[in-house]
Amino acid sequence: MSEPKQRILTGIRPTGALHLGHYVGALENWVRLQDQYECYFLIADYQALGDHFDDIERIRKSVLDVTLDWLAVGLDPNKAVFEVQSAVPQHAELHMLLSMVMPLGWIDRNPTLKTEMQKLEDENKTLSLGFYNYPASQVADILLPKAHLVPVGEDQRPHIEMTRDLVKRFHHMFQVEVFPEPDILVGRVGRLVGIDGQAKMSKSLDNCIYLSDDEKSVTEKVRRMYTDPTRLRATDPGHVEGNPCFVYHDAFNPDTAEVEDLKARYREGKVGDVEVKRILAAKLNAFLDPIRERRAQYAARMDDVRDILEAGSGRGRTIAEATMAEVRSAMRLTYTEKAG
Ligand code: ATP
Ligand code: MG
């Protein structure tokens, strides 16, 4: 008999539609791995509530947008489990139990959380206990289906390290092995820059090209895209490194000879931003065209899309309940069990 497949758990917060950063940082790997692994793709709505508790409508819309984007890029609900976090409430139970075991210092030291909290503070947003605690909820998400591998963008690395540390701590404390120590797998571009040149394309930073953007918006966003700030005229020698236009060419223009030629001419001041951007917009639109087409096909069948989430969440609950039985037993929360 063949070995059972190893498992993947990964997810996205339903705080908006998906963008090019999600694609190169995460989704592309998910599509590739869905045949090799038993995959659990989580729409983390509990986690989204942490900083969007005042915008439930946005979460509701985004749950469906994310699902459409997943289907559009080629994730297949016949191969992988698409699940909604709140429809598998064992996520909340495991989060609560693990938060008893996790030292507060781990949360305070998490660099990704620090950056995100700073941003909320700068925007004068209320920082909720739930948001502060979200790295622990992510640990629980990963451990609930006993994932071996977590394909995510670079910003998630501290959360996966925390998960590995928690597995060791849990096993040591309760003297029973329940979870694998999961590995991280970062995508081809671990952190795609925003169109405004900020380090990360992010829904919260409003600097995204969305997978669902139409041709005109993509062209317009590329036209506004940040380039080399030191270059004033097309005849000035320009910088290619760190120039978002070329980062995107490298990531999405499959014609590498064309990209190398553009870079060489840019460095010599022999091609202008307008031309570099015109070609980039065309390549991005060619990349997005089949994604848009598949998205439109699924968007015409929203009831089927809802059914996919319902069925996936059901499968998620079965796996989750099996793990929870082991966790409750490891922690000896079994007071009424009769001696056999
Ligand atoms: P938010 O701003 O609401 O946090 P986000 O754009 O960061 O949204 P998430 O749902 O937090 O999106 O992230 C989902 C996955 O996509 C994670 O694995 C994350 O690492 C990855 N990801 C998000 N943005 C990028 C990016 N710009 N480059 C590479 N990977 C990314
Ligand atoms: Mg994020």
Short mmCIF file of C-alpha atoms and ligand atoms in Angstrom, two decimals:
data_model
loop_
_atom_site.label_atom_id
_atom_site.label_comp_id
_atom_site.label_asym_id
_atom_site.label_seq_id
_atom_site.Cartn_x
_atom_site.Cartn_y
_atom_site.Cartn_z
CA MET A 1 0.00 0.00 0.00
CA SER A 2 1.23 3.50 -0.75
CA GLU A 3 2.10 5.89 2.09
CA PRO A 4 -0.69 8.33 3.00
CA LYS A 5 -0.08 11.79 1.55
CA GLN A 6 1.48 14.42 3.80
CA ARG A 7 -0.71 17.39 4.61
CA ILE A 8 -0.64 21.07 3.80
CA LEU A 9 -2.51 23.79 5.67
CA THR A 10 -2.39 27.32 4.43
CA GLY A 11 -4.82 30.18 4.18
CA ILE A 12 -5.85 33.70 3.45
CA ARG A 13 -7.73 36.32 5.42
CA PRO A 14 -10.99 37.34 3.74
CA THR A 15 -10.21 41.04 3.86
CA GLY A 16 -10.35 41.65 0.10
CA ALA A 17 -9.81 40.03 -3.27
CA LEU A 18 -6.45 38.45 -4.07
CA HIS A 19 -3.54 40.17 -5.76
CA LEU A 20 -0.33 39.44 -7.64
CA GLY A 21 1.61 39.18 -4.36
CA HIS A 22 -0.61 36.33 -3.22
CA TYR A 23 0.01 34.61 -6.53
CA VAL A 24 3.83 34.60 -6.54
CA GLY A 25 4.17 34.36 -2.76
CA ALA A 26 1.72 31.54 -2.17
CA LEU A 27 -1.00 30.51 -4.65
CA GLU A 28 1.36 29.35 -7.36
CA ASN A 29 2.87 26.81 -4.96
CA TRP A 30 -0.57 25.71 -3.80
CA VAL A 31 -1.65 24.92 -7.35
CA ARG A 32 1.53 22.93 -7.94
CA LEU A 33 1.29 21.00 -4.67
CA GLN A 34 -2.39 20.08 -4.63
CA ASP A 35 -1.69 16.75 -6.37
CA GLN A 36 1.19 15.76 -4.10
CA TYR A 37 -0.29 16.68 -0.73
CA GLU A 38 -3.62 16.44 1.05
CA CYS A 39 -4.34 20.17 1.08
CA TYR A 40 -6.43 22.23 3.48
CA PHE A 41 -6.98 25.78 2.20
CA LEU A 42 -8.41 27.95 4.94
CA ILE A 43 -10.41 31.14 4.59
CA ALA A 44 -9.46 32.63 7.96
CA ASP A 45 -12.51 34.73 8.80
CA TYR A 46 -11.98 34.56 12.58
CA GLN A 47 -8.55 36.03 11.95
CA ALA A 48 -9.94 38.74 9.68
CA LEU A 49 -12.26 39.84 12.50
CA GLY A 50 -9.19 40.83 14.52
CA ASP A 51 -8.82 44.10 12.62
CA HIS A 52 -12.09 44.13 10.62
CA PHE A 53 -14.62 43.54 13.42
CA ASP A 54 -16.24 46.80 12.32
CA ASP A 55 -16.62 45.70 8.70
CA ILE A 56 -18.37 42.34 8.64
CA GLU A 57 -19.86 43.14 5.25
CA ARG A 58 -16.38 43.28 3.76
CA ILE A 59 -15.51 39.91 5.29
CA ARG A 60 -18.72 38.36 3.91
CA LYS A 61 -17.99 39.61 0.41
CA SER A 62 -14.34 38.65 0.60
CA VAL A 63 -15.06 35.03 1.59
CA LEU A 64 -16.69 34.58 -1.83
CA ASP A 65 -14.10 36.72 -3.65
CA VAL A 66 -11.25 34.65 -2.24
CA THR A 67 -13.01 31.43 -3.24
CA LEU A 68 -13.53 32.74 -6.79
CA ASP A 69 -9.88 33.77 -6.98
CA TRP A 70 -8.78 30.32 -5.80
CA LEU A 71 -10.90 28.61 -8.44
CA ALA A 72 -9.70 31.10 -11.05
CA VAL A 73 -6.01 30.34 -10.50
CA GLY A 74 -6.66 26.61 -10.73
CA LEU A 75 -7.10 25.35 -7.18
CA ASP A 76 -9.40 22.36 -7.41
CA PRO A 77 -12.00 21.56 -4.73
CA ASN A 78 -12.04 17.96 -5.95
CA LYS A 79 -8.41 17.63 -4.91
CA ALA A 80 -8.15 20.02 -1.97
CA VAL A 81 -10.34 21.03 0.96
CA PHE A 82 -11.61 24.64 0.80
CA GLU A 83 -12.77 25.47 4.33
CA VAL A 84 -14.09 28.47 6.22
CA GLN A 85 -12.58 28.89 9.67
CA SER A 86 -15.81 29.75 11.51
CA ALA A 87 -17.51 26.71 9.97
CA VAL A 88 -14.89 24.54 11.70
CA PRO A 89 -15.19 25.86 15.27
CA GLN A 90 -12.52 23.41 16.48
CA HIS A 91 -10.12 26.14 15.28
CA ALA A 92 -11.36 28.28 18.16
CA GLU A 93 -11.12 25.46 20.67
CA LEU A 94 -7.54 24.57 19.74
CA HIS A 95 -6.55 28.25 19.67
CA MET A 96 -7.90 28.70 23.19
CA LEU A 97 -6.13 25.61 24.54
CA LEU A 98 -2.79 26.42 22.88
CA SER A 99 -2.94 29.99 24.13
CA MET A 100 -2.77 28.54 27.65
CA VAL A 101 0.48 26.80 26.76
CA MET A 102 2.11 29.63 24.79
CA PRO A 103 4.25 32.16 26.70
CA LEU A 104 3.24 35.79 26.18
CA GLY A 105 6.85 36.65 25.29
CA TRP A 106 6.56 34.69 22.06
CA ILE A 107 3.77 36.96 20.89
CA ASP A 108 5.57 40.12 21.99
CA ARG A 109 8.71 39.17 20.07
CA ASN A 110 6.95 38.32 16.78
CA PRO A 111 8.30 40.83 14.21
CA THR A 112 5.44 40.47 11.70
CA LEU A 113 2.88 41.16 14.43
CA LYS A 114 4.91 44.16 15.64
CA THR A 115 4.84 45.75 12.17
CA GLU A 116 1.12 45.11 11.73
CA MET A 117 0.27 46.44 15.20
CA GLN A 118 2.29 49.58 14.53
CA LYS A 119 0.31 50.17 11.36
CA LEU A 120 -3.03 49.86 13.21
CA GLU A 121 -1.75 52.24 15.88
CA ASP A 122 -0.65 54.76 13.23
CA GLU A 123 -4.18 54.63 11.81
CA ASN A 124 -5.65 55.20 15.29
CA LYS A 125 -7.51 51.90 15.07
CA THR A 126 -8.54 50.05 18.21
CA LEU A 127 -6.16 47.19 18.80
CA SER A 128 -8.24 44.19 19.84
CA LEU A 129 -7.09 41.35 22.06
CA GLY A 130 -8.03 39.03 19.21
CA PHE A 131 -5.69 40.76 16.80
CA TYR A 132 -2.84 40.67 19.31
CA ASN A 133 -3.45 36.98 19.73
CA TYR A 134 -3.73 36.08 16.05
CA PRO A 135 -0.30 34.43 15.66
CA ALA A 136 -1.47 31.89 18.27
CA SER A 137 -4.64 31.30 16.27
CA GLN A 138 -2.52 30.67 13.22
CA VAL A 139 -0.49 28.11 15.14
CA ALA A 140 -3.75 26.33 15.94
CA ASP A 141 -4.90 26.54 12.30
CA ILE A 142 -1.74 24.78 11.13
CA LEU A 143 -1.83 22.12 13.84
CA LEU A 144 -5.52 21.27 13.58
CA PRO A 145 -5.14 19.19 10.38
CA LYS A 146 -1.61 18.19 11.52
CA ALA A 147 0.06 19.90 8.58
CA HIS A 148 3.58 18.93 7.52
CA LEU A 149 4.08 21.87 5.15
CA VAL A 150 2.87 25.47 5.10
CA PRO A 151 3.32 27.26 1.75
CA VAL A 152 3.13 31.02 2.44
CA GLY A 153 4.83 34.36 1.79
CA GLU A 154 7.94 35.48 3.65
CA ASP A 155 5.98 37.59 6.19
CA GLN A 156 4.59 34.38 7.67
CA ARG A 157 7.97 32.91 8.64
CA PRO A 158 7.83 33.98 12.32
CA HIS A 159 4.40 32.35 12.68
CA ILE A 160 5.66 29.03 11.32
CA GLU A 161 8.70 29.16 13.61
CA MET A 162 6.32 29.78 16.51
CA THR A 163 4.32 26.74 15.43
CA ARG A 164 7.41 24.52 15.49
CA ASP A 165 8.34 25.82 18.94
CA LEU A 166 4.85 25.20 20.21
CA VAL A 167 4.83 21.62 18.94
CA LYS A 168 8.03 20.93 20.90
CA ARG A 169 6.63 22.58 24.01
CA PHE A 170 3.31 20.75 23.79
CA HIS A 171 5.00 17.37 23.39
CA HIS A 172 7.38 18.07 26.24
CA MET A 173 4.62 19.27 28.58
CA PHE A 174 2.14 16.48 27.93
CA GLN A 175 4.62 13.71 27.13
CA VAL A 176 2.79 12.54 24.05
CA GLU A 177 3.50 13.22 20.37
CA VAL A 178 0.45 14.62 18.60
CA PHE A 179 1.70 16.98 15.88
CA PRO A 180 4.31 16.96 13.12
CA GLU A 181 6.74 19.92 13.18
CA PRO A 182 5.66 21.77 10.04
CA ASP A 183 8.07 23.21 7.46
CA ILE A 184 7.59 26.52 5.69
CA LEU A 185 7.71 26.82 1.89
CA VAL A 186 8.08 30.38 0.61
CA GLY A 187 7.02 31.17 -2.96
CA ARG A 188 9.06 32.28 -5.97
CA VAL A 189 8.83 35.91 -4.81
CA GLY A 190 8.64 35.87 -1.02
CA ARG A 191 7.52 39.48 -0.71
CA LEU A 192 6.30 41.23 -3.86
CA VAL A 193 6.63 45.04 -3.67
CA GLY A 194 3.56 47.24 -4.02
CA ILE A 195 2.90 49.40 -7.08
CA ASP A 196 3.79 52.35 -4.83
CA GLY A 197 7.25 50.90 -4.14
CA GLN A 198 6.41 49.90 -0.54
CA ALA A 199 8.06 46.66 0.56
CA LYS A 200 4.87 44.56 0.39
CA MET A 201 1.88 44.52 -1.90
CA SER A 202 -0.91 44.25 0.64
CA LYS A 203 -4.66 44.61 0.71
CA SER A 204 -4.31 46.85 3.77
CA LEU A 205 -1.87 49.18 2.02
CA ASP A 206 -4.05 49.74 -1.06
CA ASN A 207 -1.11 49.21 -3.43
CA CYS A 208 -2.29 46.12 -5.26
CA ILE A 209 -2.96 44.81 -8.71
CA TYR A 210 -5.79 42.35 -8.13
CA LEU A 211 -6.20 39.09 -10.01
CA SER A 212 -9.72 40.31 -10.80
CA ASP A 213 -8.71 43.78 -12.07
CA ASP A 214 -9.85 44.42 -15.64
CA GLU A 215 -7.45 45.24 -18.44
CA LYS A 216 -7.99 48.98 -18.19
CA SER A 217 -7.31 49.16 -14.43
CA VAL A 218 -4.16 47.07 -14.80
CA THR A 219 -2.85 49.38 -17.53
CA GLU A 220 -3.71 52.43 -15.44
CA LYS A 221 -2.06 51.01 -12.30
CA VAL A 222 1.09 50.16 -14.26
CA ARG A 223 1.12 53.69 -15.67
CA ARG A 224 1.13 55.07 -12.11
CA MET A 225 3.67 52.53 -10.90
CA TYR A 226 6.69 53.77 -8.97
CA THR A 227 9.98 53.41 -10.91
CA ASP A 228 13.51 54.81 -10.46
CA PRO A 229 13.09 58.09 -8.53
CA THR A 230 16.60 59.27 -9.49
CA ARG A 231 15.83 59.20 -13.20
CA LEU A 232 14.37 62.38 -14.65
CA ARG A 233 14.60 61.80 -18.41
CA ALA A 234 14.41 58.66 -20.59
CA THR A 235 17.98 59.38 -21.71
CA ASP A 236 19.36 59.28 -18.12
CA PRO A 237 20.98 55.98 -17.10
CA GLY A 238 18.41 54.23 -14.86
CA HIS A 239 18.45 51.74 -11.98
CA VAL A 240 16.93 48.33 -12.50
CA GLU A 241 17.56 46.80 -9.06
CA GLY A 242 14.71 47.52 -6.66
CA ASN A 243 12.75 49.23 -9.45
CA PRO A 244 9.20 47.85 -9.11
CA CYS A 245 8.66 47.85 -12.89
CA PHE A 246 11.53 45.43 -13.32
CA VAL A 247 10.59 43.39 -10.25
CA TYR A 248 7.23 42.80 -11.99
CA HIS A 249 8.89 42.11 -15.34
CA ASP A 250 11.05 39.48 -13.64
CA ALA A 251 8.03 37.94 -11.94
CA PHE A 252 5.44 38.02 -14.74
CA ASN A 253 7.10 38.50 -18.14
CA PRO A 254 7.92 35.01 -19.42
CA ASP A 255 10.10 36.43 -22.24
CA THR A 256 13.38 36.62 -20.29
CA ALA A 257 15.37 37.75 -23.35
CA GLU A 258 13.05 40.73 -23.72
CA VAL A 259 13.43 41.56 -20.01
CA GLU A 260 17.24 41.39 -20.21
CA ASP A 261 17.23 43.63 -23.29
CA LEU A 262 14.96 46.18 -21.57
CA LYS A 263 17.17 46.18 -18.48
CA ALA A 264 20.33 46.74 -20.54
CA ARG A 265 18.75 49.61 -22.46
CA TYR A 266 17.29 51.11 -19.27
CA ARG A 267 20.72 51.15 -17.62
CA GLU A 268 22.13 52.97 -20.64
CA GLY A 269 19.30 55.48 -20.88
CA LYS A 270 18.06 54.03 -24.15
CA VAL A 271 14.51 53.18 -23.20
CA GLY A 272 11.94 55.24 -21.32
CA ASP A 273 9.63 54.30 -18.46
CA VAL A 274 6.66 54.64 -20.79
CA GLU A 275 7.89 51.85 -23.06
CA VAL A 276 8.91 49.58 -20.13
CA LYS A 277 5.45 50.06 -18.64
CA ARG A 278 3.59 49.56 -21.91
CA ILE A 279 5.23 46.15 -22.33
CA LEU A 280 4.70 45.27 -18.66
CA ALA A 281 0.97 46.09 -18.81
CA ALA A 282 0.58 43.90 -21.91
CA LYS A 283 2.37 40.97 -20.24
CA LEU A 284 0.38 41.32 -17.02
CA ASN A 285 -2.86 41.41 -18.95
CA ALA A 286 -1.83 38.31 -20.92
CA PHE A 287 -1.04 36.56 -17.62
CA LEU A 288 -4.36 37.60 -16.07
CA ASP A 289 -6.61 36.90 -19.07
CA PRO A 290 -7.18 33.17 -18.47
CA ILE A 291 -7.60 33.83 -14.72
CA ARG A 292 -10.27 36.45 -15.44
CA GLU A 293 -12.01 34.09 -17.81
CA ARG A 294 -12.22 31.23 -15.31
CA ARG A 295 -13.30 33.65 -12.59
CA ALA A 296 -16.19 34.87 -14.73
CA GLN A 297 -17.30 31.28 -15.38
CA TYR A 298 -17.48 30.50 -11.65
CA ALA A 299 -19.01 33.88 -10.81
CA ALA A 300 -22.00 32.87 -12.94
CA ARG A 301 -22.57 29.87 -10.60
CA MET A 302 -22.36 31.35 -7.11
CA ASP A 303 -24.54 28.65 -5.55
CA ASP A 304 -22.00 26.03 -6.64
CA VAL A 305 -19.26 28.16 -5.12
CA ARG A 306 -21.12 28.24 -1.79
CA ASP A 307 -21.59 24.46 -1.98
CA ILE A 308 -17.83 24.02 -2.39
CA LEU A 309 -17.24 25.90 0.88
CA GLU A 310 -19.97 23.99 2.67
CA ALA A 311 -18.64 20.60 1.58
CA GLY A 312 -15.01 21.54 2.28
CA SER A 313 -15.83 22.84 5.74
CA GLY A 314 -17.60 19.54 6.47
CA ARG A 315 -14.46 17.60 5.55
CA GLY A 316 -12.43 20.05 7.62
CA ARG A 317 -14.62 19.40 10.68
CA THR A 318 -14.08 15.65 10.47
CA ILE A 319 -10.29 15.95 10.45
CA ALA A 320 -10.42 18.68 13.11
CA GLU A 321 -12.53 16.61 15.47
CA ALA A 322 -10.11 13.68 15.20
CA THR A 323 -7.20 15.94 16.21
CA MET A 324 -9.19 17.55 19.02
CA ALA A 325 -9.95 14.13 20.52
CA GLU A 326 -6.19 13.52 20.68
CA VAL A 327 -5.49 16.96 22.11
CA ARG A 328 -8.15 16.66 24.83
CA SER A 329 -6.77 13.26 25.71
CA ALA A 330 -3.13 14.52 25.75
CA MET A 331 -4.19 17.36 28.06
CA ARG A 332 -6.34 14.93 30.07
CA LEU A 333 -9.52 16.98 29.69
CA THR A 334 -11.44 13.72 29.87
CA TYR A 335 -12.94 13.81 33.35
CA THR A 336 -16.10 11.85 32.68
CA GLU A 337 -14.48 9.05 30.68
CA LYS A 338 -15.05 5.76 32.50
CA ALA A 339 -12.12 3.44 33.17
CA GLY A 340 -12.34 0.68 30.55
P1 ATP B 1 -3.78 41.93 4.80
O1 ATP B 1 -3.16 43.21 4.39
O2 ATP B 1 -5.25 41.99 5.03
O3 ATP B 1 -3.02 41.21 5.89
P2 ATP B 1 -2.39 40.41 2.87
O4 ATP B 1 -2.34 41.00 1.50
O5 ATP B 1 -1.19 40.45 3.76
O6 ATP B 1 -3.65 41.02 3.51
P3 ATP B 1 -2.96 37.75 3.79
O7 ATP B 1 -4.30 37.13 3.68
O8 ATP B 1 -2.51 38.26 5.11
O9 ATP B 1 -2.86 38.91 2.70
O10 ATP B 1 -1.85 36.75 3.21
C1 ATP B 1 -2.15 35.55 2.54
C2 ATP B 1 -0.92 34.86 2.01
O11 ATP B 1 -0.36 35.61 0.94
C3 ATP B 1 0.21 34.71 3.02
O12 ATP B 1 0.87 33.49 2.78
C4 ATP B 1 1.12 35.86 2.72
O13 ATP B 1 2.44 35.61 3.11
C5 ATP B 1 1.00 35.92 1.20
N1 ATP B 1 1.26 37.29 0.71
C6 ATP B 1 0.48 38.36 0.93
N2 ATP B 1 1.02 39.45 0.35
C7 ATP B 1 2.16 39.04 -0.28
C8 ATP B 1 3.17 39.69 -1.06
N3 ATP B 1 3.10 40.99 -1.32
N4 ATP B 1 4.19 38.96 -1.54
C9 ATP B 1 4.28 37.63 -1.28
N5 ATP B 1 3.36 36.95 -0.54
C10 ATP B 1 2.32 37.64 -0.04
MG MG B 2 -1.43 39.81 5.96
#
